[in-house]
Each structure stands twice: as structure tokens, then as C-alpha cells.
Short mmCIF file of C-alpha atoms in Angstrom, two decimals:
data_model
loop_
_atom_site.label_atom_id
_atom_site.label_comp_id
_atom_site.label_asym_id
_atom_site.label_seq_id
_atom_site.Cartn_x
_atom_site.Cartn_y
_atom_site.Cartn_z
CA MET A 34 -12.73 -41.40 3.81
CA THR A 35 -10.66 -38.01 2.62
CA ASN A 36 -12.21 -34.81 4.23
CA ASN A 37 -8.96 -33.28 4.84
CA ARG A 38 -8.83 -29.49 3.67
CA SER A 39 -7.07 -30.16 0.07
CA THR A 40 -9.83 -31.30 -1.16
CA GLN A 41 -12.30 -28.66 -0.47
CA PHE A 42 -9.69 -25.88 -1.62
CA GLU A 43 -7.90 -26.41 -4.75
CA PRO A 44 -5.58 -24.14 -4.86
CA ASN A 45 -5.04 -24.69 -9.34
CA GLN A 46 -8.39 -24.44 -10.11
CA PHE A 47 -9.07 -20.94 -7.46
CA ARG A 48 -5.91 -19.38 -9.49
CA SER A 49 -7.75 -20.07 -12.75
CA GLN A 50 -9.55 -17.68 -11.91
CA PHE A 51 -7.98 -15.12 -12.56
CA PRO A 52 -6.78 -13.16 -15.81
CA VAL A 53 -3.78 -11.41 -14.92
CA LEU A 54 -1.99 -14.79 -13.76
CA ASN A 55 -3.14 -16.87 -16.88
CA SER A 56 -2.21 -13.68 -19.68
CA SER A 57 0.29 -15.05 -22.48
CA GLU A 58 1.35 -11.29 -22.13
CA ASN A 59 2.38 -11.43 -18.12
CA GLY A 60 4.70 -14.85 -18.69
CA ASP A 61 6.45 -15.84 -15.38
CA PHE A 62 5.20 -13.13 -13.46
CA VAL A 63 4.65 -13.18 -9.70
CA TYR A 64 1.91 -11.28 -8.15
CA LEU A 65 3.63 -10.83 -3.87
CA ASP A 66 1.49 -7.70 -3.23
CA SER A 67 -1.77 -8.76 -2.67
CA ALA A 68 -1.78 -6.44 1.21
CA ALA A 69 -1.93 -3.27 -1.31
CA THR A 70 -4.27 -5.13 -3.56
CA SER A 71 -5.73 -8.26 -4.33
CA LEU A 72 -5.78 -9.44 -8.15
CA LYS A 73 -9.21 -9.48 -9.31
CA PRO A 74 -11.29 -12.76 -9.96
CA GLN A 75 -13.39 -12.95 -13.95
CA VAL A 76 -16.01 -13.08 -11.82
CA MET A 77 -15.88 -9.28 -10.98
CA ILE A 78 -14.27 -8.27 -14.00
CA ASP A 79 -17.47 -9.52 -15.92
CA ALA A 80 -19.65 -7.61 -13.50
CA LEU A 81 -17.90 -4.09 -14.09
CA GLN A 82 -18.03 -5.32 -17.86
CA ASN A 83 -21.95 -6.06 -17.57
CA TYR A 84 -22.78 -2.53 -16.02
CA TYR A 85 -21.39 -0.06 -18.35
CA SER A 86 -21.54 -2.61 -21.62
CA LYS A 87 -25.16 -4.12 -21.66
CA HIS A 88 -26.79 -2.72 -17.67
CA THR A 89 -25.81 1.15 -17.59
CA ALA A 90 -28.32 3.03 -15.33
CA THR A 91 -28.15 5.19 -12.21
CA VAL A 92 -29.72 3.62 -8.55
CA ALA A 93 -32.43 5.10 -6.68
CA ARG A 94 -33.13 8.32 -8.91
CA SER A 95 -35.17 7.32 -12.23
CA LEU A 96 -37.71 4.88 -12.27
CA HIS A 97 -36.97 3.15 -15.89
CA LYS A 98 -35.74 -0.83 -16.62
CA ASP A 99 -33.04 -1.30 -16.16
CA ALA A 100 -32.25 2.29 -13.07
CA MET A 101 -35.11 -0.22 -11.37
CA ARG A 102 -33.02 -3.24 -12.05
CA ILE A 103 -30.06 -2.13 -10.96
CA THR A 104 -31.62 -0.32 -7.81
CA ALA A 105 -32.36 -3.82 -6.77
CA ASP A 106 -28.97 -5.50 -7.29
CA TYR A 107 -27.21 -1.83 -5.38
CA ASP A 108 -29.85 -3.17 -3.13
CA LEU A 109 -28.24 -6.59 -2.72
CA ALA A 110 -24.96 -5.03 -2.62
CA ARG A 111 -25.70 -3.72 0.96
CA GLN A 112 -27.69 -7.18 1.82
CA ARG A 113 -24.09 -9.31 0.93
CA VAL A 114 -22.38 -7.02 3.12
CA ALA A 115 -24.22 -7.21 5.60
CA LYS A 116 -24.49 -10.72 5.40
CA PHE A 117 -20.57 -10.98 5.56
CA ILE A 118 -19.07 -8.49 8.21
CA GLY A 119 -22.55 -10.26 10.38
CA ALA A 120 -24.00 -6.73 10.76
CA THR A 121 -27.55 -7.31 11.77
CA GLU A 122 -29.35 -4.59 9.29
CA CYS A 123 -28.14 -3.26 5.76
CA ASP A 124 -28.64 -0.04 7.01
CA GLU A 125 -25.54 -0.18 9.64
CA ILE A 126 -23.39 -0.63 6.47
CA ILE A 127 -22.27 2.68 4.42
CA TRP A 128 -20.84 2.60 0.47
CA THR A 129 -17.75 4.89 0.44
CA SER A 130 -14.50 4.68 -1.79
CA GLY A 131 -12.40 2.41 0.27
CA THR A 132 -11.38 2.00 4.06
CA THR A 133 -9.84 5.24 3.65
CA GLU A 134 -13.09 7.37 2.86
CA SER A 135 -14.74 5.30 6.08
CA ILE A 136 -12.66 6.46 8.38
CA ASN A 137 -12.43 9.88 7.60
CA LEU A 138 -16.11 10.20 7.69
CA ILE A 139 -16.32 9.17 11.30
CA ALA A 140 -13.55 11.24 12.12
CA GLN A 141 -15.56 14.03 10.48
CA SER A 142 -19.16 13.24 11.99
CA TYR A 143 -19.04 11.14 14.57
CA ALA A 144 -15.52 12.29 16.41
CA ARG A 145 -16.14 16.24 14.88
CA SER A 146 -19.54 16.44 16.65
CA LEU A 147 -18.39 14.59 20.00
CA LEU A 148 -15.51 15.57 21.11
CA GLN A 149 -14.38 17.97 23.76
CA PRO A 150 -10.89 19.47 24.34
CA ASP A 151 -8.88 17.14 26.19
CA ASP A 152 -10.62 14.55 25.40
CA GLU A 153 -8.88 11.59 24.09
CA ILE A 154 -8.30 9.42 21.46
CA ILE A 155 -6.68 5.82 22.04
CA VAL A 156 -4.40 4.82 18.45
CA SER A 157 -2.70 1.99 18.16
CA ASP A 158 1.38 1.89 17.64
CA LEU A 159 0.86 -0.93 14.30
CA GLU A 160 -1.60 1.27 12.53
CA HIS A 161 -1.79 2.30 8.77
CA HIS A 162 -1.85 6.46 8.16
CA SER A 163 -5.38 5.95 6.78
CA ASN A 164 -6.01 4.82 10.62
CA LEU A 165 -4.10 8.02 12.28
CA ILE A 166 -4.23 11.03 10.71
CA PRO A 167 -8.25 11.94 10.36
CA TRP A 168 -7.72 11.35 13.88
CA LEU A 169 -4.72 13.79 14.07
CA ILE A 170 -6.87 16.14 11.94
CA VAL A 171 -9.97 16.07 14.49
CA ALA A 172 -7.96 16.26 17.41
CA GLU A 173 -6.50 19.57 15.82
CA GLN A 174 -10.07 21.23 15.18
CA THR A 175 -11.82 19.64 18.10
CA GLY A 176 -8.79 20.73 20.93
CA ALA A 177 -8.82 16.06 22.35
CA LYS A 178 -5.51 14.61 22.01
CA VAL A 179 -4.24 11.64 20.12
CA THR A 180 -2.68 8.84 22.50
CA PRO A 181 -0.50 5.82 21.44
CA TRP A 182 -0.63 3.09 22.40
CA ALA A 183 1.97 0.57 22.19
CA ILE A 184 -0.38 -2.56 21.96
CA ASN A 185 2.75 -5.57 22.12
CA ASP A 186 3.90 -3.41 25.46
CA ILE A 187 0.96 -1.91 27.69
CA ALA A 188 -2.24 -3.31 28.47
CA LEU A 189 -4.94 -0.68 26.82
CA SER A 190 -6.66 -0.72 30.67
CA SER A 191 -3.30 0.81 31.98
CA LEU A 192 -4.12 3.92 29.40
CA ILE A 193 -7.61 4.34 29.42
CA ASN A 194 -9.23 6.87 31.19
CA PRO A 195 -12.78 8.50 31.39
CA LYS A 196 -11.62 11.37 28.76
CA THR A 197 -10.64 8.41 26.55
CA LYS A 198 -13.76 8.40 23.38
CA ILE A 199 -12.12 6.52 21.23
CA VAL A 200 -10.00 3.90 20.37
CA ALA A 201 -8.58 2.86 16.88
CA VAL A 202 -6.96 -0.32 16.30
CA THR A 203 -6.29 -2.20 13.58
CA GLN A 204 -7.86 -6.32 12.39
CA MET A 205 -3.60 -6.79 11.07
CA SER A 206 -0.94 -5.24 10.62
CA ASN A 207 -0.06 -4.57 7.78
CA VAL A 208 3.17 -4.72 8.32
CA THR A 209 3.86 -7.61 10.80
CA GLY A 210 0.49 -8.92 10.20
CA TYR A 211 -0.28 -9.16 14.01
CA CYS A 212 -4.05 -9.53 14.94
CA PRO A 213 -4.95 -7.95 18.17
CA ASP A 214 -7.22 -9.55 20.71
CA LEU A 215 -10.68 -7.85 19.82
CA ALA A 216 -12.14 -9.32 21.73
CA LYS A 217 -10.68 -8.02 24.63
CA ILE A 218 -10.26 -4.35 23.65
CA SER A 219 -13.71 -4.63 22.79
CA ALA A 220 -14.51 -5.63 26.41
CA VAL A 221 -11.81 -2.63 27.85
CA VAL A 222 -12.87 -0.16 25.27
CA HIS A 223 -16.63 -0.51 26.35
CA ASN A 224 -15.99 -1.07 30.43
CA TYR A 225 -14.68 2.91 29.33
CA GLY A 226 -18.31 3.93 27.44
CA ALA A 227 -15.59 4.69 24.23
CA VAL A 228 -16.20 3.48 20.55
CA LEU A 229 -14.06 0.65 18.97
CA VAL A 230 -12.81 1.89 15.83
CA VAL A 231 -11.66 -1.05 13.41
CA ASP A 232 -9.46 -0.67 10.40
CA GLY A 233 -10.87 -4.14 8.85
CA ALA A 234 -8.46 -3.31 5.30
CA GLN A 235 -6.34 -6.18 6.14
CA GLY A 236 -7.95 -8.53 8.55
CA ILE A 237 -11.11 -9.31 6.14
CA VAL A 238 -9.42 -10.77 3.64
CA HIS A 239 -8.10 -13.16 5.94
CA ASN A 240 -9.97 -13.30 8.84
CA PRO A 241 -13.61 -12.46 8.06
CA ILE A 242 -15.51 -10.68 11.56
CA ASN A 243 -18.66 -11.05 12.98
CA VAL A 244 -18.99 -7.19 14.33
CA VAL A 245 -21.81 -7.79 16.28
CA ASP A 246 -19.84 -10.85 18.26
CA TYR A 247 -17.09 -8.53 18.81
CA ASP A 248 -19.31 -5.57 19.54
CA ILE A 249 -17.23 -3.35 17.22
CA ASP A 250 -19.16 0.18 16.89
CA PHE A 251 -17.28 0.95 13.11
CA TYR A 252 -16.18 -1.30 11.53
CA ALA A 253 -13.95 0.08 7.67
CA PHE A 254 -12.60 -2.11 4.42
CA SER A 255 -12.28 -1.74 1.09
CA ALA A 256 -12.75 -4.26 -1.26
CA HIS A 257 -9.97 -3.50 -3.48
CA LYS A 258 -7.86 -5.80 -0.93
CA LEU A 259 -10.86 -8.73 -0.88
CA TYR A 260 -10.54 -9.68 -4.54
CA GLY A 261 -12.89 -6.20 -6.02
CA PRO A 262 -12.85 -3.16 -7.51
CA THR A 263 -10.10 -0.18 -6.64
CA GLY A 264 -12.99 2.86 -5.28
CA VAL A 265 -14.94 0.95 -2.99
CA GLY A 266 -15.23 0.44 0.74
CA ALA A 267 -17.45 0.21 3.23
CA LEU A 268 -18.27 1.22 7.09
CA TYR A 269 -20.39 0.06 9.38
CA GLY A 270 -21.63 1.25 12.31
CA LYS A 271 -23.66 0.86 15.09
CA LYS A 272 -27.32 1.89 14.31
CA ARG A 273 -27.87 3.35 16.90
CA LEU A 274 -24.61 5.83 16.65
CA LEU A 275 -24.61 6.00 13.13
CA ALA A 276 -28.45 7.57 13.35
CA SER A 277 -26.96 10.14 15.66
CA MET A 278 -24.03 11.36 13.54
CA PRO A 279 -24.57 14.52 11.71
CA VAL A 280 -23.94 14.28 7.75
CA TRP A 281 -20.63 14.67 6.43
CA GLN A 282 -20.84 15.33 2.96
CA GLY A 283 -23.48 17.01 1.02
CA GLY A 284 -25.26 16.66 -2.02
CA GLY A 285 -28.03 14.69 -4.12
CA LYS A 286 -30.07 12.32 -2.62
CA MET A 287 -28.65 12.50 1.10
CA LEU A 288 -31.54 14.60 2.34
CA THR A 289 -35.12 14.13 2.93
CA GLN A 290 -36.25 18.01 2.23
CA ALA A 291 -34.47 21.73 0.76
CA SER A 292 -34.56 24.67 0.62
CA PHE A 293 -31.95 27.58 0.46
CA THR A 294 -32.20 27.66 4.64
CA ASP A 295 -32.18 24.33 5.49
CA PHE A 296 -32.52 20.98 4.49
CA THR A 297 -33.44 17.54 6.55
CA PRO A 298 -31.20 14.87 6.24
CA ALA A 299 -32.46 11.60 4.75
CA PRO A 300 -32.80 7.90 7.23
CA LEU A 301 -29.71 5.54 7.39
CA PRO A 302 -27.85 4.76 4.67
CA ALA A 303 -28.88 8.10 2.18
CA LYS A 304 -27.47 10.61 4.67
CA PHE A 305 -24.04 9.65 4.21
CA GLU A 306 -24.13 8.71 0.72
CA ALA A 307 -24.14 11.93 -0.96
CA GLY A 308 -23.74 12.16 -4.79
CA THR A 309 -24.17 8.94 -7.14
CA PRO A 310 -22.06 6.48 -5.94
CA ASN A 311 -19.65 3.83 -7.30
CA ILE A 312 -22.29 1.57 -8.89
CA ALA A 313 -20.21 -0.45 -10.94
CA GLY A 314 -17.91 -0.96 -8.13
CA ILE A 315 -20.64 -1.79 -6.02
CA LEU A 316 -22.10 -4.04 -8.09
CA ALA A 317 -19.45 -5.78 -9.27
CA PHE A 318 -18.42 -5.79 -5.83
CA SER A 319 -21.78 -7.76 -4.43
CA ALA A 320 -20.81 -10.38 -7.66
CA THR A 321 -16.80 -11.24 -5.84
CA LEU A 322 -19.53 -11.48 -2.76
CA ASN A 323 -21.37 -13.61 -3.72
CA TRP A 324 -18.87 -16.00 -5.65
CA LEU A 325 -16.51 -15.51 -2.17
CA GLU A 326 -19.23 -17.48 -0.94
CA LYS A 327 -18.16 -20.65 -2.36
CA VAL A 328 -14.99 -20.15 -1.81
CA GLU A 329 -13.65 -21.80 1.16
CA ILE A 330 -12.61 -19.37 2.84
CA SER A 331 -10.52 -21.59 6.22
CA ALA A 332 -8.61 -24.41 3.64
CA ALA A 333 -8.18 -21.21 1.60
CA ASN A 334 -6.57 -19.43 4.64
CA HIS A 335 -4.39 -22.65 5.52
CA TYR A 336 -3.18 -22.90 2.16
CA VAL A 337 -1.76 -19.64 2.40
CA GLU A 338 -0.32 -19.92 5.68
CA THR A 339 1.54 -23.39 4.14
CA LEU A 340 2.57 -20.96 1.49
CA ALA A 341 3.73 -18.33 3.88
CA ASP A 342 5.59 -20.87 6.42
CA TYR A 343 7.44 -22.19 3.34
CA ALA A 344 8.32 -18.99 2.50
CA THR A 345 9.42 -17.57 5.94
CA ALA A 346 11.77 -20.95 6.38
CA LYS A 347 14.02 -20.43 3.51
CA LEU A 348 14.26 -16.26 4.35
CA SER A 349 15.49 -17.35 7.65
CA LYS A 350 18.47 -19.26 5.42
CA ILE A 351 19.64 -15.57 4.30
CA ASP A 352 22.12 -13.98 6.24
CA ASN A 353 22.03 -10.74 7.98
CA ILE A 354 18.33 -10.74 7.49
CA THR A 355 15.36 -9.54 9.79
CA ILE A 356 12.24 -10.79 9.88
CA TYR A 357 9.32 -8.42 11.32
CA SER A 358 6.16 -10.43 10.90
CA VAL A 359 4.57 -12.73 13.18
CA PRO A 360 4.37 -16.67 12.55
CA ASN A 361 1.40 -17.47 10.54
CA SER A 362 0.52 -14.18 9.14
CA PRO A 363 -0.34 -13.85 5.11
CA LEU A 364 2.68 -11.37 4.97
CA ILE A 365 6.12 -11.51 5.60
CA SER A 366 7.93 -7.88 6.24
CA PHE A 367 11.72 -8.43 6.51
CA THR A 368 14.98 -6.05 6.37
CA ILE A 369 18.59 -7.34 5.06
CA ALA A 370 21.54 -5.70 6.66
CA GLY A 371 23.97 -3.38 4.58
CA ILE A 372 21.04 -3.46 1.91
CA HIS A 373 18.28 -0.37 0.82
CA HIS A 374 14.97 -2.29 -0.16
CA ASN A 375 14.53 -0.55 -3.06
CA ASP A 376 17.86 -2.13 -4.29
CA ILE A 377 16.06 -5.04 -4.83
CA ALA A 378 12.56 -3.70 -5.32
CA ILE A 379 14.42 -2.75 -8.69
CA LEU A 380 15.63 -5.53 -9.60
CA LEU A 381 13.25 -7.45 -8.62
CA SER A 382 10.72 -5.84 -11.01
CA GLU A 383 13.09 -6.57 -14.09
CA GLN A 384 12.33 -10.59 -13.36
CA ASN A 385 8.26 -9.52 -13.29
CA ILE A 386 8.02 -9.67 -9.95
CA ALA A 387 5.28 -7.83 -7.88
CA ILE A 388 6.60 -7.03 -4.23
CA ARG A 389 6.19 -4.29 -2.13
CA THR A 390 9.15 -2.12 -0.39
CA GLY A 391 9.42 1.06 1.57
CA GLU A 392 7.40 2.38 5.07
CA LEU A 393 4.26 0.90 3.67
CA CYS A 394 2.26 3.93 5.22
CA ALA A 395 3.27 2.99 8.57
CA GLN A 396 5.50 5.50 9.47
CA PRO A 397 5.36 5.04 13.12
CA LEU A 398 5.82 1.44 13.50
CA MET A 399 8.81 1.74 11.07
CA LYS A 400 10.07 4.02 13.65
CA LYS A 401 9.32 1.78 16.80
CA LEU A 402 11.05 -1.31 14.39
CA GLY A 403 14.05 0.46 14.11
CA CYS A 404 14.18 0.97 10.49
CA GLN A 405 14.25 3.06 7.41
CA GLY A 406 11.51 0.12 4.97
CA VAL A 407 11.30 -2.97 4.86
CA ILE A 408 10.41 -5.47 2.08
CA ARG A 409 7.27 -7.15 1.87
CA LEU A 410 5.52 -10.60 0.87
CA SER A 411 1.95 -11.26 0.79
CA PHE A 412 0.31 -14.39 0.41
CA MET A 413 -3.25 -14.78 -1.36
CA PRO A 414 -4.57 -18.25 -2.12
CA TYR A 415 -4.18 -17.65 -5.74
CA ASN A 416 -0.25 -17.36 -5.35
CA ASN A 417 1.89 -20.95 -4.69
CA HIS A 418 4.90 -22.76 -4.08
CA HIS A 419 6.17 -21.27 -7.82
CA ASP A 420 5.70 -18.00 -6.92
CA ILE A 421 7.60 -18.43 -3.97
CA ASP A 422 10.67 -20.28 -5.53
CA ASN A 423 11.09 -18.17 -8.56
CA PHE A 424 10.72 -14.91 -6.00
CA LEU A 425 13.52 -16.61 -4.34
CA ASN A 426 15.78 -17.81 -6.97
CA VAL A 427 15.69 -13.52 -8.17
CA LEU A 428 16.48 -12.23 -4.38
CA ASN A 429 19.07 -14.84 -4.36
CA ASP A 430 20.76 -13.49 -7.36
CA ALA A 431 19.55 -9.61 -6.39
CA LEU A 432 21.66 -10.23 -3.52
CA LEU A 433 24.76 -11.17 -5.05
CA LEU A 434 24.67 -8.42 -7.39
CA LEU A 435 24.94 -6.11 -4.64
CA LYS A 436 27.06 -7.73 -2.49
CA MET B 43 33.41 19.19 0.19
CA THR B 44 35.43 16.56 -1.00
CA ASN B 45 37.44 16.28 -4.06
CA GLN B 46 35.63 13.33 -5.27
CA GLN B 47 37.94 11.58 -7.97
CA LEU B 48 35.29 10.56 -11.17
CA TYR B 49 35.33 8.37 -13.93
CA SER B 50 35.89 10.13 -16.75
CA PRO B 51 32.38 10.36 -19.71
CA GLU B 52 35.29 8.45 -21.59
CA LYS B 53 35.67 5.57 -19.34
CA LEU B 54 31.99 5.71 -18.31
CA THR B 55 31.64 4.36 -22.33
CA GLU B 56 34.60 2.62 -22.29
CA ILE B 57 32.93 0.83 -19.42
CA PHE B 58 29.08 0.47 -20.56
CA ALA B 59 29.96 -0.94 -24.09
CA LYS B 60 31.77 -3.78 -22.65
CA GLN B 61 28.24 -5.31 -20.45
CA HIS B 62 25.94 -7.44 -23.01
CA ASN B 63 23.54 -7.52 -20.60
CA TRP B 64 21.02 -5.89 -17.92
CA GLN B 65 22.28 -7.65 -15.14
CA ASP B 66 25.68 -6.38 -15.87
CA ARG B 67 24.87 -3.24 -16.61
CA TYR B 68 23.20 -2.67 -13.14
CA ARG B 69 26.35 -4.61 -11.36
CA GLN B 70 28.12 -1.38 -13.38
CA LEU B 71 25.34 0.61 -11.71
CA ILE B 72 26.06 -0.58 -8.26
CA LEU B 73 30.10 -0.96 -8.57
CA LEU B 74 29.57 3.07 -9.71
CA SER B 75 27.86 4.57 -6.68
CA LYS B 76 30.71 3.80 -4.93
CA GLN B 77 32.57 6.82 -7.10
CA LEU B 78 30.22 9.12 -5.11
CA ASP B 79 31.43 9.64 -1.67
CA ASP B 80 28.47 9.49 1.24
CA LEU B 81 27.15 12.80 2.33
CA PRO B 82 27.74 13.56 5.74
CA ALA B 83 24.63 13.78 7.79
CA GLU B 84 24.32 17.07 7.56
CA ALA B 85 23.97 17.67 4.15
CA LYS B 86 21.51 15.16 4.15
CA ILE B 87 18.77 17.66 4.87
CA ALA B 88 15.41 18.60 2.98
CA ALA B 89 16.78 21.42 1.29
CA ASN B 90 19.33 19.50 -0.22
CA GLN B 91 16.33 16.31 -0.93
CA VAL B 92 15.15 15.96 -4.49
CA TYR B 93 11.84 15.12 -4.40
CA GLY B 94 9.77 12.62 -6.91
CA CYS B 95 12.23 9.82 -6.46
CA GLU B 96 11.58 7.05 -5.48
CA ASN B 97 14.71 6.82 -2.98
CA ARG B 98 15.59 9.63 -1.17
CA VAL B 99 18.49 11.91 -2.61
CA TRP B 100 20.73 14.90 -1.39
CA LEU B 101 22.30 17.45 -4.08
CA ILE B 102 25.19 19.46 -3.34
CA TYR B 103 27.22 22.38 -5.70
CA LYS B 104 29.50 24.66 -5.35
CA LYS B 105 30.70 26.58 -8.31
CA THR B 106 34.84 27.53 -8.53
CA PRO B 107 35.66 31.04 -9.41
CA ASN B 108 36.00 30.01 -13.23
CA ASN B 109 32.77 29.20 -13.27
CA GLN B 110 32.56 25.39 -13.11
CA ILE B 111 30.49 24.04 -11.14
CA PHE B 112 31.35 20.57 -8.69
CA PHE B 113 28.32 18.24 -7.61
CA GLN B 114 27.71 15.90 -5.13
CA GLY B 115 25.34 13.52 -4.16
CA ASP B 116 23.93 10.62 -2.22
CA SER B 117 20.91 8.26 -2.24
CA GLU B 118 19.89 5.60 0.31
CA GLY B 119 19.76 2.77 -2.75
CA ARG B 120 22.61 2.03 -4.69
CA ILE B 121 21.52 1.71 -7.97
CA VAL B 122 19.84 5.27 -7.61
CA LYS B 123 23.14 6.35 -6.31
CA GLY B 124 24.61 4.61 -9.64
CA LEU B 125 22.76 6.61 -12.26
CA LEU B 126 23.67 9.43 -9.99
CA ALA B 127 26.70 9.17 -10.13
CA ILE B 128 26.44 8.94 -13.79
CA LEU B 129 24.87 12.12 -13.76
CA LEU B 130 27.56 13.82 -12.12
CA ILE B 131 30.59 12.24 -14.41
CA LEU B 132 28.67 14.17 -17.17
CA ALA B 133 28.04 17.27 -15.34
CA ASN B 134 31.70 17.72 -13.31
CA GLY B 135 33.53 20.28 -13.45
CA LYS B 136 31.41 21.84 -16.61
CA THR B 137 29.89 25.91 -16.44
CA ALA B 138 26.25 26.05 -16.34
CA ASP B 139 26.14 26.75 -19.62
CA GLU B 140 27.52 23.47 -20.89
CA ILE B 141 25.54 21.81 -18.68
CA MET B 142 22.63 22.84 -19.86
CA GLU B 143 23.01 21.83 -23.65
CA ILE B 144 24.01 18.41 -22.15
CA ASP B 145 21.58 16.10 -22.93
CA PHE B 146 21.72 13.36 -21.03
CA GLU B 147 18.29 11.04 -21.80
CA ASN B 148 20.54 11.34 -24.86
CA GLU B 149 23.32 10.04 -22.74
CA LEU B 150 22.30 7.09 -21.03
CA LYS B 151 20.71 5.45 -24.34
CA ALA B 152 23.89 5.46 -25.31
CA LEU B 153 24.99 3.78 -22.65
CA ASN B 154 22.58 1.48 -23.30
CA ILE B 155 20.57 2.21 -19.77
CA ILE B 156 17.35 4.25 -20.38
CA ASP B 157 15.84 1.09 -21.75
CA GLU B 158 16.65 -0.66 -18.47
CA LEU B 159 14.05 1.79 -16.77
CA SER B 160 10.46 1.65 -15.85
CA GLU B 161 8.87 4.73 -16.64
CA THR B 162 8.11 5.80 -12.56
CA ARG B 163 12.40 5.20 -13.00
CA LEU B 164 12.58 7.26 -15.51
CA LEU B 165 10.65 10.06 -13.64
CA GLY B 166 12.87 10.03 -10.94
CA LEU B 167 15.83 10.58 -13.24
CA THR B 168 14.20 13.11 -14.71
CA LYS B 169 14.00 14.96 -11.42
CA LEU B 170 17.44 14.74 -11.14
CA ILE B 171 18.25 16.02 -14.00
CA GLU B 172 15.75 18.88 -13.26
CA ALA B 173 17.34 18.85 -10.20
CA ILE B 174 21.32 19.52 -12.22
CA LYS B 175 20.06 22.18 -14.75
CA LYS B 176 18.52 24.10 -11.80
CA ALA B 177 21.74 24.13 -9.82
CA ALA B 178 23.49 25.61 -12.82
#
């Protein structure tokens, strides 16, 4: 009986579906920057190509044949997203340009109409700027305040209070890979009648979540980190909340009636989707989700963990290294005393190795970790041990050069 | 400002003529970074910062009574600081008019350095050159 995980996930077969890794032009290209954006499978690229080269049409407007067909595919895309995150209704999924726009939508529609002076928004200290700045903006507009939550130091229950209206937290830190206990957080948040906003940009890739099971009020994510195209994302919101929220951006198709004096917002989800959406991107993301259904995600994740463990074990042997990421994380962030991260980035890029360095759009967390920036490797199931060996060799050469 | 002792432009040419691969050229850049004294913390302020570079870079200068300009610069990364050292070796001690005449890109090409740099790094370099010319 062979029933182990390796029979369910074939790394080579998976990797072969990513043209960037199989192009002779790219040579021995090593991509370890997937937490910034993932590489794209052929199936996604084909769907984009198909829309632009064969079936170009708008959605939910025109009545010609291709327009009707594309509209049906577009609706199916929404169903696939709903299914992927466990939402019960398609109307609870709003298309956006990405996590950033999703969170800005919550801030400018939900929060701005709700918050009163001295109300509180609790934001964890792990957050990417996209789950911090929109809250600072709306706090300034309403007189509410943003309270930082040192998530690993104090319990939410000791910070939350009746003035707390929103708690914003990441599903997985883009710097440390730490995954907050969302079930526990959700219970505390709802005890106080606040709403829970979860930034799923990183987490959705490695730990697809069920928004209903976790009782999440708003969930934001991007397609481009999940093998999909750039410029597409989604916002999940509980129907009761979305329905009561004022519209945000005005434009075509977000209304049912318009005159020079007023307009009537369309029902969900259209009321939050003014203007022509990123149709090609949404259809390509739909194809990606359909493809992803056939991938054994938990086996793939296990494989990624073995890669990260392998890399961590080797990195730990480097003198003066400090690793900031948590064990079993699909990303590794580190610094090496006396070595500036940008020197490493420059020398690695000379050898065709893509990593991320710097503050990673998380300045408050960097400050807390006590560093100016880190070197980050991030892994996906299309990576392999050869990528890591290659990286380590080049890193060692760079360190010799910088000594 | 301290009186840092920089190589002469001739010495630069001599050094880089001897380098035969990119690793060696980068090693020289890293060594050159030591030519520039670290700027004191009080000089590393926003007003002295050159924006548009990947690394934080600071640049200060003074003019002598006979209109020679002397720059001092610093950067967090050693490679960028090495590049900055080259620019300052070429510019230091010259008058504003002379600095405006320097074709920095061409000088770097002659040293075989430009080819090693990616577009974004070149852009950062261009910002440094602009900052030097603006000061002049």
C-alpha cells in the first residue's frame, strides 16, 4: 500500500506547469519571491489569452452572444471564489483590484459610516501597510483612533473594549509567517459586538480558510499571490453587513436608477462594482481556481514545509544570522549582522535569484523586530531543493565577497 | 566635514583595468566603499537624503573659497556606497562648471561597471549623478 503524501503531489509535474520556470531564456532562474507575487500556471495564461484573442466582450451589459457567454463565465468565477473560501452566497463576494482595494472599501464604506469620535479600531502589530494605512485614513476622517495590538505579547481580551468597533488582523504575516489564532480572536471580537477584518493575502495561499466556520465578517485577498493575474482581488463580507453599507465608488452598473438629483444603488454585489471590471483577469482567476481544485493543497503544503525546513536547517549554520520567521512557515525572513540586505539582493540578482529584501511594507513590525529590513525567501510548491541549494551557494559567495 | 583621502581618477582606471569578471568588479566596489568616511548621524537627515535609490543615500558638500566642491556621502549598502565613491572621486575638488561637464555614465562605462548594473540600479545611479550636478 502506498498511501503517503508524495503519491498525491508530484513536484516535478506541478513545476512543469509554470512557463517562467521552464523557459530556456531564463536559464537557471531561481524564484523565491512568491510571497510578493506567485508565478503563473499555463492554464491561467491561456485563459487570459483566450479572452483577449478569441472572446472579447463586456459583462452584464451587452446582449450579443459572446457578451452573454462571458457574463455567464463571470458569474461562475464568483461562485468559484465563494466556494473556495466557504462563503454561502455569491452575493457576498465583491470583485476588487486586490487586497488593498478590498480593505480600503471596508474602511471607506463600512467604517467611515459607522465610526464616531473616540471609537477604536484595533490593528495587530504584524500588519502589512495595506491593513494599517486604510484604518489610519478613516480614523482621521471620523475622529476614531487606531490602537496597535502587540499580538504576541498581550491577549486581545485585555485590549478590546466597548469602544472597539473593528479588529483588523492578518491571516498570516508576510514577514514572520506567523498565523494568528483566528478562531479565538473571532470569539473575543464578537463578544464585544465588533467586526473582524482578516487580511488573507498571504494566508489564503497556504491555508485556505472557511469564512463561515471562523465567523469572519470581512475577508480580503488578492488573486496574484494565488497563481492568478495581477489586478484582481475579492472582498468577502457577511451579507447583512454588505447590504447595510453605503456605496463607495460611483459609476456604471452600481445603480438601478439615476437622475441629476439622485440614484438608487443596485443590489449586492453590483452596488460595490462600479465600472467595467477586470474581466480578463477575473476569468483567468476563475480558470486558476478550477485548476487549483485538482491540486492536493494539503500535500503540496506539506512539500513546501519540507523545503522551508531544509532551507532553515542550512541557513541556521550561517554565522551571525537571525531568523525572524516562525517554524513550519512557507517563508523565511532573516538578517545577517554586519551585512546590508540590499547588498545581498544586488549580488543575488546578478546570479538570477529572485528574493525580497527590505521593510516588506511592514515598517511597524520591522521596528518591533529591531531591524531596518530583512532578507525574505518564500516558497511555493513549484520550488524544489535545487532552488534552495542554488540560493545557498550564491548567498555564501555573496557573504565571502562582502566580508 | 572630515578630510577624507580618496583615490585619484587615474588610480580608479588602473584598478578596474585589472578586473576581469563581475565578482572582482563588485569586490572592488565593496573595497571602494571604505574610501568614504561614514557620515555622522546628524548628517543623515532627510534634507541630505537622495531619493529614488534602492538604498538610503546621503550626500553633503562644501565649497572652498576658490570654488572647488568637496562632497561626502554615505549609504547603507556597501555596493551602492562603492558606486557613490566612484562618482565622488570623479567630482571632488572640481568647480561647478567642471562637474557639469563630467559625463559620469561614460566614465562608468570606461571602468566596465555600467554593464553590471540592472535598469533600476542605473536609475538609482542617475539620481545620484543628478544630485551631484544639482549641488554643483
